[in-house]
CSV table of C-alpha atoms in Angstrom, one decimal:
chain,number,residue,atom,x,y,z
A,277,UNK,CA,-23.4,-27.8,-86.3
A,278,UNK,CA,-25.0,-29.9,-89.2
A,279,UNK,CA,-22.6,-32.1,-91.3
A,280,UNK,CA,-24.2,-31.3,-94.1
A,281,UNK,CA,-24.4,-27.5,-96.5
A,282,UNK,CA,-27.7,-25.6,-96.0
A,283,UNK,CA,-29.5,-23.9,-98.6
A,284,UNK,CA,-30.3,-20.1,-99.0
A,285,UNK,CA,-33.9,-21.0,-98.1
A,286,UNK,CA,-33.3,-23.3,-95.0
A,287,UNK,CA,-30.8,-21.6,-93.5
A,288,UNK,CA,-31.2,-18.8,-91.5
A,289,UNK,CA,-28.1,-16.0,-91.1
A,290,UNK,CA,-25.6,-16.6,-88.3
A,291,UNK,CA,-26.0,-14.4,-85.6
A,292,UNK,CA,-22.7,-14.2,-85.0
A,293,UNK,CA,-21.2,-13.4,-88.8
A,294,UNK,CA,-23.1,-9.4,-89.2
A,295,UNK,CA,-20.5,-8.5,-85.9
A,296,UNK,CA,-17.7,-10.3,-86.6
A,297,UNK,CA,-17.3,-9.0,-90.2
A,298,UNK,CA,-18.1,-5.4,-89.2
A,299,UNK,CA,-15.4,-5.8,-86.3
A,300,UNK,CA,-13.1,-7.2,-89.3
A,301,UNK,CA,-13.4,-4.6,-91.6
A,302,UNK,CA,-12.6,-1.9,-89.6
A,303,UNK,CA,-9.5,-3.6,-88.1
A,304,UNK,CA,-8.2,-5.1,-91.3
A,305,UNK,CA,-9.0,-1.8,-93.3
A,306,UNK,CA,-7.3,0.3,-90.3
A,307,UNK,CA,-4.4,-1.9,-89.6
A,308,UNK,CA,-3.6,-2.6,-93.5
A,309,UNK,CA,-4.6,0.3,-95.0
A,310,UNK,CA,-5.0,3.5,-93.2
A,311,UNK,CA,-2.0,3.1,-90.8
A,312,UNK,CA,0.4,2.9,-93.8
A,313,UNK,CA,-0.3,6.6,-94.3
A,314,UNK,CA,-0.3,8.0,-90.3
A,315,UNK,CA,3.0,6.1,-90.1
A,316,UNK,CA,4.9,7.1,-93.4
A,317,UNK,CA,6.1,10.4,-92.2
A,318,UNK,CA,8.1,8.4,-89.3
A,319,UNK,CA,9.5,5.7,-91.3
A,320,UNK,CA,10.7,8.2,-94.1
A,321,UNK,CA,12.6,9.8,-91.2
A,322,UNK,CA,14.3,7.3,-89.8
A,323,UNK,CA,15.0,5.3,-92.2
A,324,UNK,CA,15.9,8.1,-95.1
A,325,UNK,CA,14.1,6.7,-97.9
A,326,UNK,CA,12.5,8.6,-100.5
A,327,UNK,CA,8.8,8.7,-100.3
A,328,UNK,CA,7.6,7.4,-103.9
A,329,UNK,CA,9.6,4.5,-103.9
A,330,UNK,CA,8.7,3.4,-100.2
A,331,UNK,CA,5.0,3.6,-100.8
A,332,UNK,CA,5.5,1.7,-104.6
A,333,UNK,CA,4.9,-1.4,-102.5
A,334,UNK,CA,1.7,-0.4,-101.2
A,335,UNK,CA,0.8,0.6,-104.5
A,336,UNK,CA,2.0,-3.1,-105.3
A,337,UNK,CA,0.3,-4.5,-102.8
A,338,UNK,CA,-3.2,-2.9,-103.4
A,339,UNK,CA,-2.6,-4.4,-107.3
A,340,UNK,CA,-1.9,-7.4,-106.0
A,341,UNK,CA,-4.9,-7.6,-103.9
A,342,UNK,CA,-7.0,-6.8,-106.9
A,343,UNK,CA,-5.6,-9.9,-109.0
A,344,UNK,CA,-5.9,-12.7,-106.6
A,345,UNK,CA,-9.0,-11.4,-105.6
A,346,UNK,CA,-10.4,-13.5,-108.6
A,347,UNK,CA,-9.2,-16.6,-107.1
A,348,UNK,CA,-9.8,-15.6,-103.6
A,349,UNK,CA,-13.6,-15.5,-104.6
A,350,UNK,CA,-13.7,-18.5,-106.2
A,351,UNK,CA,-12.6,-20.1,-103.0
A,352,UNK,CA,-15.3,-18.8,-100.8
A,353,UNK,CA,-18.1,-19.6,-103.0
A,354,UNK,CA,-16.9,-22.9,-103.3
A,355,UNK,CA,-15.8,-23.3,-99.0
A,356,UNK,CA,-17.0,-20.1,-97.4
A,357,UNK,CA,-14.8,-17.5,-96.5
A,358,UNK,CA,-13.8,-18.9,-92.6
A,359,UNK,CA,-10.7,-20.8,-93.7
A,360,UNK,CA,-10.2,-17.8,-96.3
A,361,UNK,CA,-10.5,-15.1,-94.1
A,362,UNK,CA,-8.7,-16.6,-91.2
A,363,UNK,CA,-5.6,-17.2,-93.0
A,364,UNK,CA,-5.5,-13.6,-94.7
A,365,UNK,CA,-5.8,-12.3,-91.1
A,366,UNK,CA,-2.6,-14.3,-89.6
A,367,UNK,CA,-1.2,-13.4,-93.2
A,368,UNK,CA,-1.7,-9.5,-92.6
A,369,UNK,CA,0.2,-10.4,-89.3
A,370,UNK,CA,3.2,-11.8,-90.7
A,371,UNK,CA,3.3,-9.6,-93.5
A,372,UNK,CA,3.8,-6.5,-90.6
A,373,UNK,CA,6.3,-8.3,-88.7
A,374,UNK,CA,8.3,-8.5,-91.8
A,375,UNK,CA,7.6,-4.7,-92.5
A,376,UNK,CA,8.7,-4.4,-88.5
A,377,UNK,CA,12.1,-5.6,-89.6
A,378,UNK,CA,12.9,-4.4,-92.8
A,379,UNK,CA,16.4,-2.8,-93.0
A,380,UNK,CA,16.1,-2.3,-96.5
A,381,UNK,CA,13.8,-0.5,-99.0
A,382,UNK,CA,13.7,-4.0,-100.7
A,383,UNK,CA,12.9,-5.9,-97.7
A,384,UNK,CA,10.1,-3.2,-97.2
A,385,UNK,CA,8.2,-3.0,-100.3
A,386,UNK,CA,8.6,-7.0,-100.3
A,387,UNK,CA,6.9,-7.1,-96.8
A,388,UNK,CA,3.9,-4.9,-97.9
A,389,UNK,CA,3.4,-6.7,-101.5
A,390,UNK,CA,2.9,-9.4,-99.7
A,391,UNK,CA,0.3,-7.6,-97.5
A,392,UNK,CA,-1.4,-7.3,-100.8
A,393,UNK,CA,-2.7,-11.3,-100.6
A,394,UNK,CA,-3.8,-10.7,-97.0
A,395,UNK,CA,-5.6,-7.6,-98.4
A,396,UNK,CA,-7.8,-9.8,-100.5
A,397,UNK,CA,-8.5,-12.2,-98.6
A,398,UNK,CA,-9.9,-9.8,-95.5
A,399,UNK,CA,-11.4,-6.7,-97.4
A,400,UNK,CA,-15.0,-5.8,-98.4
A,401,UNK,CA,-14.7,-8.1,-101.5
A,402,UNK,CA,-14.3,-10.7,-99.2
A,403,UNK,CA,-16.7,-10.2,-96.5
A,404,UNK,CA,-19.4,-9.1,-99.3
A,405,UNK,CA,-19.1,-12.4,-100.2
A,406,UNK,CA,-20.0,-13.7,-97.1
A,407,UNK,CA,-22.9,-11.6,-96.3
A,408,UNK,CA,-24.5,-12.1,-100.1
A,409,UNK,CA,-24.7,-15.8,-99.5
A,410,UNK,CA,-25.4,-16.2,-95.9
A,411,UNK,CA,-28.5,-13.6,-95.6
A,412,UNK,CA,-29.9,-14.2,-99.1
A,413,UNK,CA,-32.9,-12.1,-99.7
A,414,UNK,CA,-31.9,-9.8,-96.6
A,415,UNK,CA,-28.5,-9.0,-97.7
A,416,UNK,CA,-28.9,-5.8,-98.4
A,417,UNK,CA,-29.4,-4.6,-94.9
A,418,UNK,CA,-26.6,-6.7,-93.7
A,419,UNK,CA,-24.3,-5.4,-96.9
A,420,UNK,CA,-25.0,-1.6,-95.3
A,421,UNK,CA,-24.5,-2.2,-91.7
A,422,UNK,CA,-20.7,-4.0,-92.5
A,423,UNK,CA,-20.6,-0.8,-95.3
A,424,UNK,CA,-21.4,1.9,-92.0
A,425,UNK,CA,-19.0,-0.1,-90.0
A,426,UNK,CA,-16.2,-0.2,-92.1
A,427,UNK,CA,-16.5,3.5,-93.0
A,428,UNK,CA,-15.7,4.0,-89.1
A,429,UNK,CA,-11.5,2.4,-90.0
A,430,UNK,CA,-10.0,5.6,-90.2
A,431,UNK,CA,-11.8,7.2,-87.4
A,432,UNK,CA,-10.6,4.5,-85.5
A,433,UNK,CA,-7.5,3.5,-86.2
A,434,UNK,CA,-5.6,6.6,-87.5
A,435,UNK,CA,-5.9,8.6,-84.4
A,436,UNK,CA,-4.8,4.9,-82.7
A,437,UNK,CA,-1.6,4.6,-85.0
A,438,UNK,CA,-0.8,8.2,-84.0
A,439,UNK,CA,-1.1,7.8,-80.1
A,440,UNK,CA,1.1,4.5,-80.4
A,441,UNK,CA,3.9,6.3,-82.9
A,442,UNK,CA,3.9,8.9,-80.1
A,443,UNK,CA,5.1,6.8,-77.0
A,444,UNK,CA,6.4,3.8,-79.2
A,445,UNK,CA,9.0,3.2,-82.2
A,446,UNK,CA,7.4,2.8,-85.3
A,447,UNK,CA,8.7,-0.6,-85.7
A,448,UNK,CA,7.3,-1.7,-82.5
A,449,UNK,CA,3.9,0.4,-83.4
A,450,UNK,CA,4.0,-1.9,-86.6
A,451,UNK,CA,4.2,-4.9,-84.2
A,452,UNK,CA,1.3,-4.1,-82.1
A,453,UNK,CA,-0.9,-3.3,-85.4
A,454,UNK,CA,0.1,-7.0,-86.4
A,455,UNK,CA,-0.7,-8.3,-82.5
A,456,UNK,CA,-4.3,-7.3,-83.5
A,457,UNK,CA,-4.9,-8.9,-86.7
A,458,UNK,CA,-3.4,-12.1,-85.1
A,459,UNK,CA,-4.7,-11.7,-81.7
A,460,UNK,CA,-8.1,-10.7,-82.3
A,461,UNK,CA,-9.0,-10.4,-86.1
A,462,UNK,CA,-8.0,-14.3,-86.9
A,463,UNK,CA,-9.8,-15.8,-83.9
A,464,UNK,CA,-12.9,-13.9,-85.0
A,465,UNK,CA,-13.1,-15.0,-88.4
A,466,UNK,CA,-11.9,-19.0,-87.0
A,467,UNK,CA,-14.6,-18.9,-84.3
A,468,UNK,CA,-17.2,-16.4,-85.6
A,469,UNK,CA,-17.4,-17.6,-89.5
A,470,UNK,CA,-17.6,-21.4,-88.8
A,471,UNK,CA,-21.8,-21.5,-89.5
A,472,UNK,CA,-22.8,-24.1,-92.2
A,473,UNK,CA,-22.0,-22.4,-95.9
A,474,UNK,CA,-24.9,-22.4,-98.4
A,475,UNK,CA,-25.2,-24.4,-101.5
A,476,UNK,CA,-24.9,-21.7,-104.3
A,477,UNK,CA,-28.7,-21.0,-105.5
A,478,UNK,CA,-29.2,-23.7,-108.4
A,479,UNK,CA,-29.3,-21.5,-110.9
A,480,UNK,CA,-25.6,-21.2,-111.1
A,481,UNK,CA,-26.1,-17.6,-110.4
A,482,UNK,CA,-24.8,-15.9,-107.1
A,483,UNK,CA,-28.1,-14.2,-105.1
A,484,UNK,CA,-26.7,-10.8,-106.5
A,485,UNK,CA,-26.1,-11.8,-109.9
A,486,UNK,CA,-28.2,-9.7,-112.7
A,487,UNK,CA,-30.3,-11.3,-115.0
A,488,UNK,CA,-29.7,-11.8,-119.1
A,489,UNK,CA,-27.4,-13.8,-120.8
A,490,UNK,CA,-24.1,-14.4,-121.0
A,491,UNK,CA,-24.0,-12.6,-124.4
A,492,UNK,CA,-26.3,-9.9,-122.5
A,493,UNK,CA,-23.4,-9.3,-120.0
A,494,UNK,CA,-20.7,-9.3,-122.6
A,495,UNK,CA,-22.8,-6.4,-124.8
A,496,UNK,CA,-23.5,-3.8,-122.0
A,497,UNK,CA,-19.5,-4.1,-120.7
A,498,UNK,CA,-18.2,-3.2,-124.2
A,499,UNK,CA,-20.8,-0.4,-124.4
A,500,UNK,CA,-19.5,3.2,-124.5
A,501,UNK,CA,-22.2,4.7,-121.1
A,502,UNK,CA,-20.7,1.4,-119.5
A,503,UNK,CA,-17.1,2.2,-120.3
A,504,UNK,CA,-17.4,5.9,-119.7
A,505,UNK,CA,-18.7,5.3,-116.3
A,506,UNK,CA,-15.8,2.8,-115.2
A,507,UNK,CA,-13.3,5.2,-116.8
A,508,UNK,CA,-15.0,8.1,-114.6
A,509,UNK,CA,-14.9,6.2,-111.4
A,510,UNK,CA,-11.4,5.1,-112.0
A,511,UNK,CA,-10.5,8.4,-112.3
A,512,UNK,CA,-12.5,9.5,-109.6
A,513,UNK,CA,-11.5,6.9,-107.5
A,514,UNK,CA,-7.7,7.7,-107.9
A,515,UNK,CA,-8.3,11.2,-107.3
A,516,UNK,CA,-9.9,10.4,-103.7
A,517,UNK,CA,-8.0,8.1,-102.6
A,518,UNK,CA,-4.7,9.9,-103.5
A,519,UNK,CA,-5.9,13.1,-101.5
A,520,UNK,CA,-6.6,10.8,-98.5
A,521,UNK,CA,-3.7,8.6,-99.0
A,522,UNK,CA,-1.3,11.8,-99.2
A,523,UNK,CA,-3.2,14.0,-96.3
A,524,UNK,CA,-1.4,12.8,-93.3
A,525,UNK,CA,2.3,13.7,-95.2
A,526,UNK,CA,0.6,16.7,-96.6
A,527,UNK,CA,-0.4,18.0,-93.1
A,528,UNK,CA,2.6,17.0,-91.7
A,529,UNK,CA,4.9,18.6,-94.4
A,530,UNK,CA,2.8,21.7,-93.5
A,531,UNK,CA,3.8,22.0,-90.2
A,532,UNK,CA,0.5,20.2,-88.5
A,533,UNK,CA,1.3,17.9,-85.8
A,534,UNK,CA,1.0,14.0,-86.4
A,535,UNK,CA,-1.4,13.3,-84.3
A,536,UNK,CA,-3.9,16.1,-85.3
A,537,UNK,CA,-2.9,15.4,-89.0
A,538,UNK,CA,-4.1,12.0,-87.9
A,539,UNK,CA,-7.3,13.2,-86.5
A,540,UNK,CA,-8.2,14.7,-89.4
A,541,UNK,CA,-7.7,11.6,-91.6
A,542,UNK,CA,-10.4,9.9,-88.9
A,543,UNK,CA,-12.3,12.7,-89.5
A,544,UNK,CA,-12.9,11.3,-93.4
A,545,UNK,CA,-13.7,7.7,-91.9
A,546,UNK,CA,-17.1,9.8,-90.5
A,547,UNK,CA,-17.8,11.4,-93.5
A,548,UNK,CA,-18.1,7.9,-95.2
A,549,UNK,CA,-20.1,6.4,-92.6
A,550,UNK,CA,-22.7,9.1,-93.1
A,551,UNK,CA,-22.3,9.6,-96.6
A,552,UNK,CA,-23.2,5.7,-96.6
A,553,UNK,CA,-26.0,6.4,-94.5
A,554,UNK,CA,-27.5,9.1,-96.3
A,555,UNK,CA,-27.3,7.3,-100.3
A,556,UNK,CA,-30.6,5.9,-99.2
A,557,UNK,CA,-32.3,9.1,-99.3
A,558,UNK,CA,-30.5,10.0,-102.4
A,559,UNK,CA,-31.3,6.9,-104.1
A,560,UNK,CA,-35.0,8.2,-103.7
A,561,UNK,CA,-34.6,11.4,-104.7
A,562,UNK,CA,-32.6,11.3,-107.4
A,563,UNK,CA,-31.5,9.2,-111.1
A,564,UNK,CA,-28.8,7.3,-111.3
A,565,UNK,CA,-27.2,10.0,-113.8
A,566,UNK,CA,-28.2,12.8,-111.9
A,567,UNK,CA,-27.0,11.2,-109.0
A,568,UNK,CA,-23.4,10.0,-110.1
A,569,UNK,CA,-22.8,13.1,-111.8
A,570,UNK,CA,-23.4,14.9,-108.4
A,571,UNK,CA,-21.4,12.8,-106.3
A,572,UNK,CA,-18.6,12.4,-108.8
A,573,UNK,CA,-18.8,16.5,-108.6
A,574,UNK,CA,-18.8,16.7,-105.0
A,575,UNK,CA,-15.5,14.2,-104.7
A,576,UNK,CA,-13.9,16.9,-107.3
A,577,UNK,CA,-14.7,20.0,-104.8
A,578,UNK,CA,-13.7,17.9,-102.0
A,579,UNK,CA,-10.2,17.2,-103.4
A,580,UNK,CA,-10.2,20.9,-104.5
């Protein structure tokens, strides 16, 4: 390995980093994400908590995610996310042992707020990172195929959580979810990320950056199109991601069984991978109003 950083023009992508990062995402996404949701039903019946306060530190934890994210970015364009990346995967890991053991709603929601960190150090944010600076000009194929792949996380790992909650506690089923983020998730990131990290392009920008000044930027985010759309895809977003956060309790609550409840969680994971794989062809067919009005429209008649 040269001793010394490459640049975005020398350097050619590592072969190995496109595989390990879409492995990544659908474990860290599955274990940390979508297997809080198959396994709530179980833990709210053994251990006799209420449900709102025992996902509040999930909620917590997602928050969290989102404000060291900042610094968690900084990081890897500075070092590259292996160290990064690494770290958040043996954090997941501890952070589910400690959710493995909790006897208390406090010990609980402390476990998963701490899950939070590990969040932002493993998701998309993260990897995104990676790909932008290590395929340059070609990231936006490599930025789709991790996208398609991590789409898969639910499809995956729900129906996976379910089989294990069916023949194993859900503590130890918490345990074996952690196994693979340390086992297998952190040894992929230590061994697969370790290529040379590129200087940052010397015009201070990232390669994804946008073009204008400083005073450009600043203009369009206080603008009312710019803050009407983030208020719509806020909205939008919590709408989503309540329906598929709540589904596998809904289902259950209705009688369905928790491993078809689970199936049909998996069934969403699908839907993004080929939703991802069709906005191409919408792209080209369509504005960008036209487009996000429809999409925001469909999400509503989804969720309805």
């Amino acid at each position: 390995m040269p001793s010394s950083p490459g640049t975005l023009a020398s350097q050619r992508p590592p072969r190995a980093v496109l595989p390990v990062l879409c492995v990544s995402q659908v474990a860290s996404w599955g274990v940390l994400y979508y297997a809080f949701s198959v396994m709530l039903p179980t833990v709210l019946a053994d251990t006799g908590w209420a449900a709102a306060p025992a996902t509040a530190g999930f909620s917590l934890a997602l928050v969290l995610s989102a404000v060291v994210g900042v610094g968690v970015g900084r990081v890897i364009d500075d070092r590259g996310p292996r160290v990064v990346m690494s770290v958040g995967s043996v954090l997941g890991a501890g952070s589910l042992a400690l959710v493995s053991v909790s006897t208390s709603l406090a010990a609980f929601l402390l476990a998963w707020t701490s899950a939070g960190v590990a969040m932002a150090c493993t998701f998309y944010p993260a990897a995104f990172a990676a790909v932008a600076r290590w395929y340059g000009a070609s990231r936006v194929r490599a930025l789709t195929v991790v996208t398609l792949a991590g789409g898969l996380a639910s499809t995956v790992f729900a129906p996976t959580t379910a089989l294990l909650l069916a023949h194993l506690p859900w503590r130890a089923t918490v345990l074996v979810l952690a196994a693979v983020l340390l086992g297998v998730i952190a040894p992929l990131h230590w061994f697969g990320l370790r290529a040379v990290w590129p200087d940052a392009p010397e015009t201070g920008r990232t390669p994804y950056a946008t073009t204008g000044s400083p005073a450009r930027a600043t203009t369009v985010t206080r603008s009312r199109p710019f803050l009407f759309l983030a208020a719509a895809l806020t909205l939008s977003g919590f709408a989503l991601f309540a329906v598929v956060f709540g589904l596998v309790p809904l289902l259950v609550e209705r009688g369905v069984d928790s491993s078809t409840a689970a199936w049909a969680l998996g069934l969403g994971g699908l839907g993004q991978t080929l939703g991802r794989g069709l906005y191409g062809v919408l792209t080209r067919a369509t504005g960008v109003r036209t487009r996000t009005v429809a999409l925001l429209g469909a999400g509503g008649a989804c969720t309805l």
